[in-house]
PDB file of C-alpha atoms in Angstrom:
ATOM      1  CA  MET A   1      -1.841  20.656 -17.657  1.00  0.00           C
ATOM      2  CA  VAL A   2      -0.948  22.717 -14.582  1.00  0.00           C
ATOM      3  CA  VAL A   3      -3.716  21.487 -12.554  1.00  0.00           C
ATOM      4  CA  ILE A   4      -3.218  17.918 -13.638  1.00  0.00           C
ATOM      5  CA  LYS A   5       0.336  18.061 -12.417  1.00  0.00           C
ATOM      6  CA  GLY A   6      -0.409  19.569  -9.172  1.00  0.00           C
ATOM      7  CA  LEU A   7      -2.696  16.744  -8.626  1.00  0.00           C
ATOM      8  CA  LEU A   8      -0.185  14.040  -9.540  1.00  0.00           C
ATOM      9  CA  GLN A   9       2.388  15.618  -7.385  1.00  0.00           C
ATOM     10  CA  ALA A  10      -0.161  15.622  -4.239  1.00  0.00           C
ATOM     11  CA  ILE A  11      -0.807  12.358  -5.129  1.00  0.00           C
ATOM     12  CA  ASP A  12       2.700  11.286  -5.301  1.00  0.00           C
ATOM     13  CA  TRP A  13       3.701  13.277  -2.192  1.00  0.00           C
ATOM     14  CA  LEU A  14       0.699  11.576  -0.221  1.00  0.00           C
ATOM     15  CA  ALA A  15       2.402   8.088  -1.338  1.00  0.00           C
ATOM     16  CA  GLU A  16       5.753   9.003  -0.726  1.00  0.00           C
ATOM     17  CA  TRP A  17       5.315  10.478   2.832  1.00  0.00           C
ATOM     18  CA  THR A  18       2.890   7.270   3.799  1.00  0.00           C
ATOM     19  CA  GLY A  19       5.281   4.812   2.730  1.00  0.00           C
ATOM     20  CA  ARG A  20       8.209   6.331   4.497  1.00  0.00           C
ATOM     21  CA  THR A  21       6.358   6.824   7.583  1.00  0.00           C
ATOM     22  CA  VAL A  22       4.928   3.241   7.564  1.00  0.00           C
ATOM     23  CA  SER A  23       8.378   1.812   7.044  1.00  0.00           C
ATOM     24  CA  TRP A  24       9.209   2.205  10.753  1.00  0.00           C
ATOM     25  CA  LEU A  25       6.381  -0.317  11.469  1.00  0.00           C
ATOM     26  CA  ALA A  26       9.008  -2.869  10.497  1.00  0.00           C
ATOM     27  CA  VAL A  27      11.073  -1.838  13.626  1.00  0.00           C
ATOM     28  CA  SER A  28       7.832  -2.108  15.651  1.00  0.00           C
ATOM     29  CA  ILE A  29       7.080  -5.718  14.463  1.00  0.00           C
ATOM     30  CA  MET A  30      10.845  -6.694  14.874  1.00  0.00           C
ATOM     31  CA  LEU A  31      10.684  -5.259  18.551  1.00  0.00           C
ATOM     32  CA  THR A  32       7.634  -6.743  19.283  1.00  0.00           C
ATOM     33  CA  MET A  33       8.450 -10.199  17.966  1.00  0.00           C
ATOM     34  CA  THR A  34      11.519 -10.210  19.796  1.00  0.00           C
ATOM     35  CA  TYR A  35       9.659  -9.302  23.256  1.00  0.00           C
ATOM     36  CA  GLU A  36       7.254 -11.969  22.807  1.00  0.00           C
ATOM     37  CA  VAL A  37       9.840 -14.679  22.042  1.00  0.00           C
ATOM     38  CA  VAL A  38      12.167 -13.420  25.268  1.00  0.00           C
ATOM     39  CA  MET A  39       8.366 -13.690  27.276  1.00  0.00           C
ATOM     40  CA  ARG A  40       7.500 -16.837  26.051  1.00  0.00           C
ATOM     41  CA  PHE A  41      10.748 -19.156  25.816  1.00  0.00           C
ATOM     42  CA  LEU A  42      12.504 -17.313  28.674  1.00  0.00           C
ATOM     43  CA  PHE A  43       9.956 -16.338  31.133  1.00  0.00           C
ATOM     44  CA  ARG A  44       7.192 -18.827  29.893  1.00  0.00           C
ATOM     45  CA  ALA A  45       4.551 -15.750  30.085  1.00  0.00           C
ATOM     46  CA  PRO A  46       3.355 -15.503  26.487  1.00  0.00           C
ATOM     47  CA  ASN A  47       1.456 -12.378  25.970  1.00  0.00           C
ATOM     48  CA  LYS A  48      -2.124 -12.455  24.519  1.00  0.00           C
ATOM     49  CA  TRP A  49      -1.913  -9.217  22.575  1.00  0.00           C
ATOM     50  CA  ILE A  50       1.043 -10.171  20.303  1.00  0.00           C
ATOM     51  CA  THR A  51      -0.765 -12.130  17.676  1.00  0.00           C
ATOM     52  CA  ASP A  52      -3.255  -9.249  16.947  1.00  0.00           C
ATOM     53  CA  THR A  53      -0.972  -6.430  17.188  1.00  0.00           C
ATOM     54  CA  THR A  54       1.501  -8.426  14.776  1.00  0.00           C
ATOM     55  CA  ILE A  55      -1.069  -9.268  12.118  1.00  0.00           C
ATOM     56  CA  MET A  56      -2.580  -5.502  12.145  1.00  0.00           C
ATOM     57  CA  THR A  57       0.790  -4.005  12.305  1.00  0.00           C
ATOM     58  CA  GLY A  58       2.079  -6.332   9.481  1.00  0.00           C
ATOM     59  CA  GLY A  59      -1.047  -5.652   7.387  1.00  0.00           C
ATOM     60  CA  THR A  60      -0.609  -2.110   8.008  1.00  0.00           C
ATOM     61  CA  LEU A  61       2.958  -2.059   6.696  1.00  0.00           C
ATOM     62  CA  PHE A  62       2.155  -4.104   3.809  1.00  0.00           C
ATOM     63  CA  LEU A  63      -0.774  -2.358   2.490  1.00  0.00           C
ATOM     64  CA  LEU A  64       0.208   1.092   2.996  1.00  0.00           C
ATOM     65  CA  SER A  65       3.534   0.796   1.349  1.00  0.00           C
ATOM     66  CA  THR A  66       2.069  -0.606  -2.126  1.00  0.00           C
ATOM     67  CA  ALA A  67       1.433   2.928  -3.369  1.00  0.00           C
ATOM     68  CA  TYR A  68       4.902   3.874  -2.397  1.00  0.00           C
ATOM     69  CA  VAL A  69       6.255   0.860  -4.031  1.00  0.00           C
ATOM     70  CA  MET A  70       4.332   1.910  -7.239  1.00  0.00           C
ATOM     71  CA  LEU A  71       5.401   5.381  -7.185  1.00  0.00           C
ATOM     72  CA  HIS A  72       9.107   4.253  -7.296  1.00  0.00           C
ATOM     73  CA  ASN A  73       8.385   1.594 -10.131  1.00  0.00           C
ATOM     74  CA  ALA A  74       9.768  -0.908  -7.775  1.00  0.00           C
ATOM     75  CA  ASN A  75       7.267  -3.636  -8.508  1.00  0.00           C
ATOM     76  CA  VAL A  76       8.065  -7.376  -8.906  1.00  0.00           C
ATOM     77  CA  ARG A  77       8.258  -8.068 -12.718  1.00  0.00           C
ATOM     78  CA  VAL A  78       9.613 -11.171 -14.688  1.00  0.00           C
ATOM     79  CA  ASP A  79      12.198  -9.047 -16.770  1.00  0.00           C
ATOM     80  CA  ILE A  80      12.982 -11.705 -19.303  1.00  0.00           C
ATOM     81  CA  PHE A  81      11.368  -9.456 -22.061  1.00  0.00           C
ATOM     82  CA  TYR A  82      10.431  -6.223 -20.113  1.00  0.00           C
ATOM     83  CA  ALA A  83      14.119  -5.030 -19.371  1.00  0.00           C
ATOM     84  CA  LYS A  84      14.796  -4.957 -23.037  1.00  0.00           C
ATOM     85  CA  TRP A  85      12.021  -3.004 -24.289  1.00  0.00           C
ATOM     86  CA  SER A  86      12.233   0.780 -25.134  1.00  0.00           C
ATOM     87  CA  ALA A  87      10.462   3.049 -22.423  1.00  0.00           C
ATOM     88  CA  LYS A  88       7.560   3.441 -24.947  1.00  0.00           C
ATOM     89  CA  THR A  89       6.952  -0.106 -25.489  1.00  0.00           C
ATOM     90  CA  LYS A  90       7.208  -0.531 -21.521  1.00  0.00           C
ATOM     91  CA  ALA A  91       4.542   2.261 -21.281  1.00  0.00           C
ATOM     92  CA  LEU A  92       2.295   0.676 -23.735  1.00  0.00           C
ATOM     93  CA  VAL A  93       2.614  -3.065 -22.153  1.00  0.00           C
ATOM     94  CA  ASP A  94       2.097  -1.157 -18.583  1.00  0.00           C
ATOM     95  CA  LEU A  95      -1.032   0.876 -19.790  1.00  0.00           C
ATOM     96  CA  ILE A  96      -2.812  -2.346 -21.325  1.00  0.00           C
ATOM     97  CA  PHE A  97      -2.440  -4.698 -18.470  1.00  0.00           C
ATOM     98  CA  THR A  98      -3.045  -1.831 -16.126  1.00  0.00           C
ATOM     99  CA  PHE A  99      -6.383  -1.000 -17.762  1.00  0.00           C
ATOM    100  CA  LEU A 100      -7.418  -4.552 -18.367  1.00  0.00           C
ATOM    101  CA  TYR A 101      -6.701  -6.106 -14.708  1.00  0.00           C
ATOM    102  CA  LEU A 102      -5.431  -3.517 -12.143  1.00  0.00           C
ATOM    103  CA  PHE A 103      -7.849  -0.727 -12.433  1.00  0.00           C
ATOM    104  CA  GLY A 104     -10.823  -3.314 -11.992  1.00  0.00           C
ATOM    105  CA  ALA A 105      -9.389  -5.132  -8.966  1.00  0.00           C
ATOM    106  CA  ILE A 106      -8.283  -1.924  -7.309  1.00  0.00           C
ATOM    107  CA  ALA A 107     -12.061  -0.410  -7.897  1.00  0.00           C
ATOM    108  CA  VAL A 108     -13.385  -3.526  -6.392  1.00  0.00           C
ATOM    109  CA  PHE A 109     -11.118  -3.581  -3.465  1.00  0.00           C
ATOM    110  CA  THR A 110     -11.347  -0.174  -2.832  1.00  0.00           C
ATOM    111  CA  GLN A 111     -15.145   0.108  -2.896  1.00  0.00           C
ATOM    112  CA  GLN A 112     -15.369  -3.154  -0.710  1.00  0.00           C
ATOM    113  CA  SER A 113     -12.611  -2.200   1.927  1.00  0.00           C
ATOM    114  CA  TRP A 114     -14.682   1.098   2.547  1.00  0.00           C
ATOM    115  CA  ILE A 115     -17.984  -0.997   3.055  1.00  0.00           C
ATOM    116  CA  LEU A 116     -16.435  -3.275   5.315  1.00  0.00           C
ATOM    117  CA  ALA A 117     -14.708  -0.195   7.432  1.00  0.00           C
ATOM    118  CA  ARG A 118     -18.157   0.988   7.720  1.00  0.00           C
ATOM    119  CA  LEU A 119     -19.706  -1.970   8.736  1.00  0.00           C
ATOM    120  CA  SER A 120     -16.919  -2.499  11.082  1.00  0.00           C
ATOM    121  CA  PHE A 121     -17.624   0.838  12.801  1.00  0.00           C
ATOM    122  CA  LEU A 122     -21.368   0.236  12.758  1.00  0.00           C
ATOM    123  CA  GLN A 123     -21.051  -3.182  14.346  1.00  0.00           C
ATOM    124  CA  HIS A 124     -18.358  -2.792  16.938  1.00  0.00           C
ATOM    125  CA  GLU A 125     -16.210  -5.348  15.336  1.00  0.00           C
ATOM    126  CA  ILE A 126     -13.605  -7.062  17.202  1.00  0.00           C
ATOM    127  CA  SER A 127     -10.413  -9.415  16.241  1.00  0.00           C
ATOM    128  CA  GLN A 128     -11.163 -13.148  16.423  1.00  0.00           C
ATOM    129  CA  TRP A 129      -7.325 -13.955  15.677  1.00  0.00           C
ATOM    130  CA  GLY A 130      -6.074 -14.128  19.273  1.00  0.00           C
ATOM    131  CA  TYR A 131      -7.400 -13.658  22.675  1.00  0.00           C
ATOM    132  CA  TRP A 132      -7.053 -10.281  23.134  1.00  0.00           C
ATOM    133  CA  GLU A 133     -10.046  -9.128  20.869  1.00  0.00           C
ATOM    134  CA  PRO A 134      -9.011  -5.531  20.195  1.00  0.00           C
ATOM    135  CA  SER A 135     -11.370  -3.351  17.796  1.00  0.00           C
ATOM    136  CA  MET A 136     -10.957  -3.873  14.188  1.00  0.00           C
ATOM    137  CA  VAL A 137     -12.524  -0.739  13.447  1.00  0.00           C
ATOM    138  CA  PRO A 138      -9.117   1.123  12.839  1.00  0.00           C
ATOM    139  CA  PHE A 139      -7.166  -1.594  10.959  1.00  0.00           C
ATOM    140  CA  ARG A 140     -10.501  -1.714   8.509  1.00  0.00           C
ATOM    141  CA  PHE A 141     -10.181   2.129   8.072  1.00  0.00           C
ATOM    142  CA  ILE A 142      -6.286   1.615   7.298  1.00  0.00           C
ATOM    143  CA  ILE A 143      -7.007  -1.044   4.680  1.00  0.00           C
ATOM    144  CA  ALA A 144      -9.616   1.216   3.028  1.00  0.00           C
ATOM    145  CA  TYR A 145      -7.109   4.296   2.972  1.00  0.00           C
ATOM    146  CA  GLY A 146      -4.245   1.785   1.623  1.00  0.00           C
ATOM    147  CA  PHE A 147      -6.577   0.716  -1.300  1.00  0.00           C
ATOM    148  CA  THR A 148      -7.682   4.363  -2.022  1.00  0.00           C
ATOM    149  CA  LEU A 149      -3.969   5.364  -2.009  1.00  0.00           C
ATOM    150  CA  LEU A 150      -3.355   2.559  -4.105  1.00  0.00           C
ATOM    151  CA  ALA A 151      -6.084   3.698  -6.656  1.00  0.00           C
ATOM    152  CA  LEU A 152      -4.875   7.331  -6.649  1.00  0.00           C
ATOM    153  CA  GLU A 153      -1.108   6.136  -7.075  1.00  0.00           C
ATOM    154  CA  THR A 154      -2.356   3.656  -9.804  1.00  0.00           C
ATOM    155  CA  LEU A 155      -4.201   6.507 -11.648  1.00  0.00           C
ATOM    156  CA  SER A 156      -0.829   8.902 -11.419  1.00  0.00           C
ATOM    157  CA  TRP A 157       1.013   6.250 -12.709  1.00  0.00           C
ATOM    158  CA  PHE A 158      -1.484   5.428 -15.340  1.00  0.00           C
ATOM    159  CA  VAL A 159      -1.341   9.471 -16.591  1.00  0.00           C
ATOM    160  CA  LYS A 160       2.446   9.417 -16.339  1.00  0.00           C
ATOM    161  CA  ASN A 161       2.790   6.559 -18.781  1.00  0.00           C
ATOM    162  CA  VAL A 162      -0.165   7.970 -21.210  1.00  0.00           C
ATOM    163  CA  TYR A 163       1.719  11.126 -21.420  1.00  0.00           C
ATOM    164  CA  LEU A 164       5.300   9.312 -21.959  1.00  0.00           C
ATOM    165  CA  LEU A 165       3.439   7.210 -24.725  1.00  0.00           C
ATOM    166  CA  ALA A 166       1.884  10.422 -26.457  1.00  0.00           C
ATOM    167  CA  THR A 167       5.112  12.817 -26.080  1.00  0.00           C
ATOM    168  CA  GLY A 168       7.983  10.378 -25.824  1.00  0.00           C
ATOM    169  CA  LYS A 169       9.195  12.018 -22.512  1.00  0.00           C
ATOM    170  CA  GLN A 170       8.876  11.568 -18.949  1.00  0.00           C
ATOM    171  CA  LEU A 171       6.168  13.617 -17.002  1.00  0.00           C
ATOM    172  CA  THR A 172       8.465  15.657 -14.473  1.00  0.00           C
ATOM    173  CA  LEU A 173       6.580  16.712 -11.566  1.00  0.00           C
ATOM    174  CA  ARG A 174       9.609  17.886  -9.060  1.00  0.00           C
ATOM    175  CA  LYS A 175      11.977  20.338  -9.378  1.00  0.00           C
ATOM    176  CA  GLU A 176      15.658  19.521 -10.060  1.00  0.00           C
ATOM    177  CA  GLY A 177      17.267  18.905  -6.584  1.00  0.00           C
ATOM    178  CA  GLY A 178      14.121  18.138  -4.716  1.00  0.00           C
ATOM    179  CA  SER A 179      13.282  15.337  -3.090  1.00  0.00           C
TER     180      SER A 179
END
């Protein structure tokens, strides 16, 4: 159990660190878009790199924050029934739907994203969104990393729910007072 807890701690730490780090991309997107609006409408000098940069930065922010959201159980739900259930019932429902839907989807997306990242690297893929045409290789690898991290955090979350269902207690990974 010590090894499993250690692995889960490592996965959770990576999801936490990645989520907190990429949260700063929201500031970057805001500054980039503000710059573009000022340049375009006040100086009539639009930039050709803004479209690609905004799409890639937004995609990075969205995908790399998904494991953080799962770690903190901040997923969007319709809580009409869910909020009233016991912790064990929630864990059972979460396990069933995770097993039926989420594991398969994440496995496919993770596998395909690594295939596309490799192809992008081999073909020297460039962006077709805007006029700037930067390399898509870093963004493709970010997508693959994001899906891999989400898969790992889903596995961590699944194990924690199995433990809750089996023992009736939350699996504690951190020491009291820790971050």
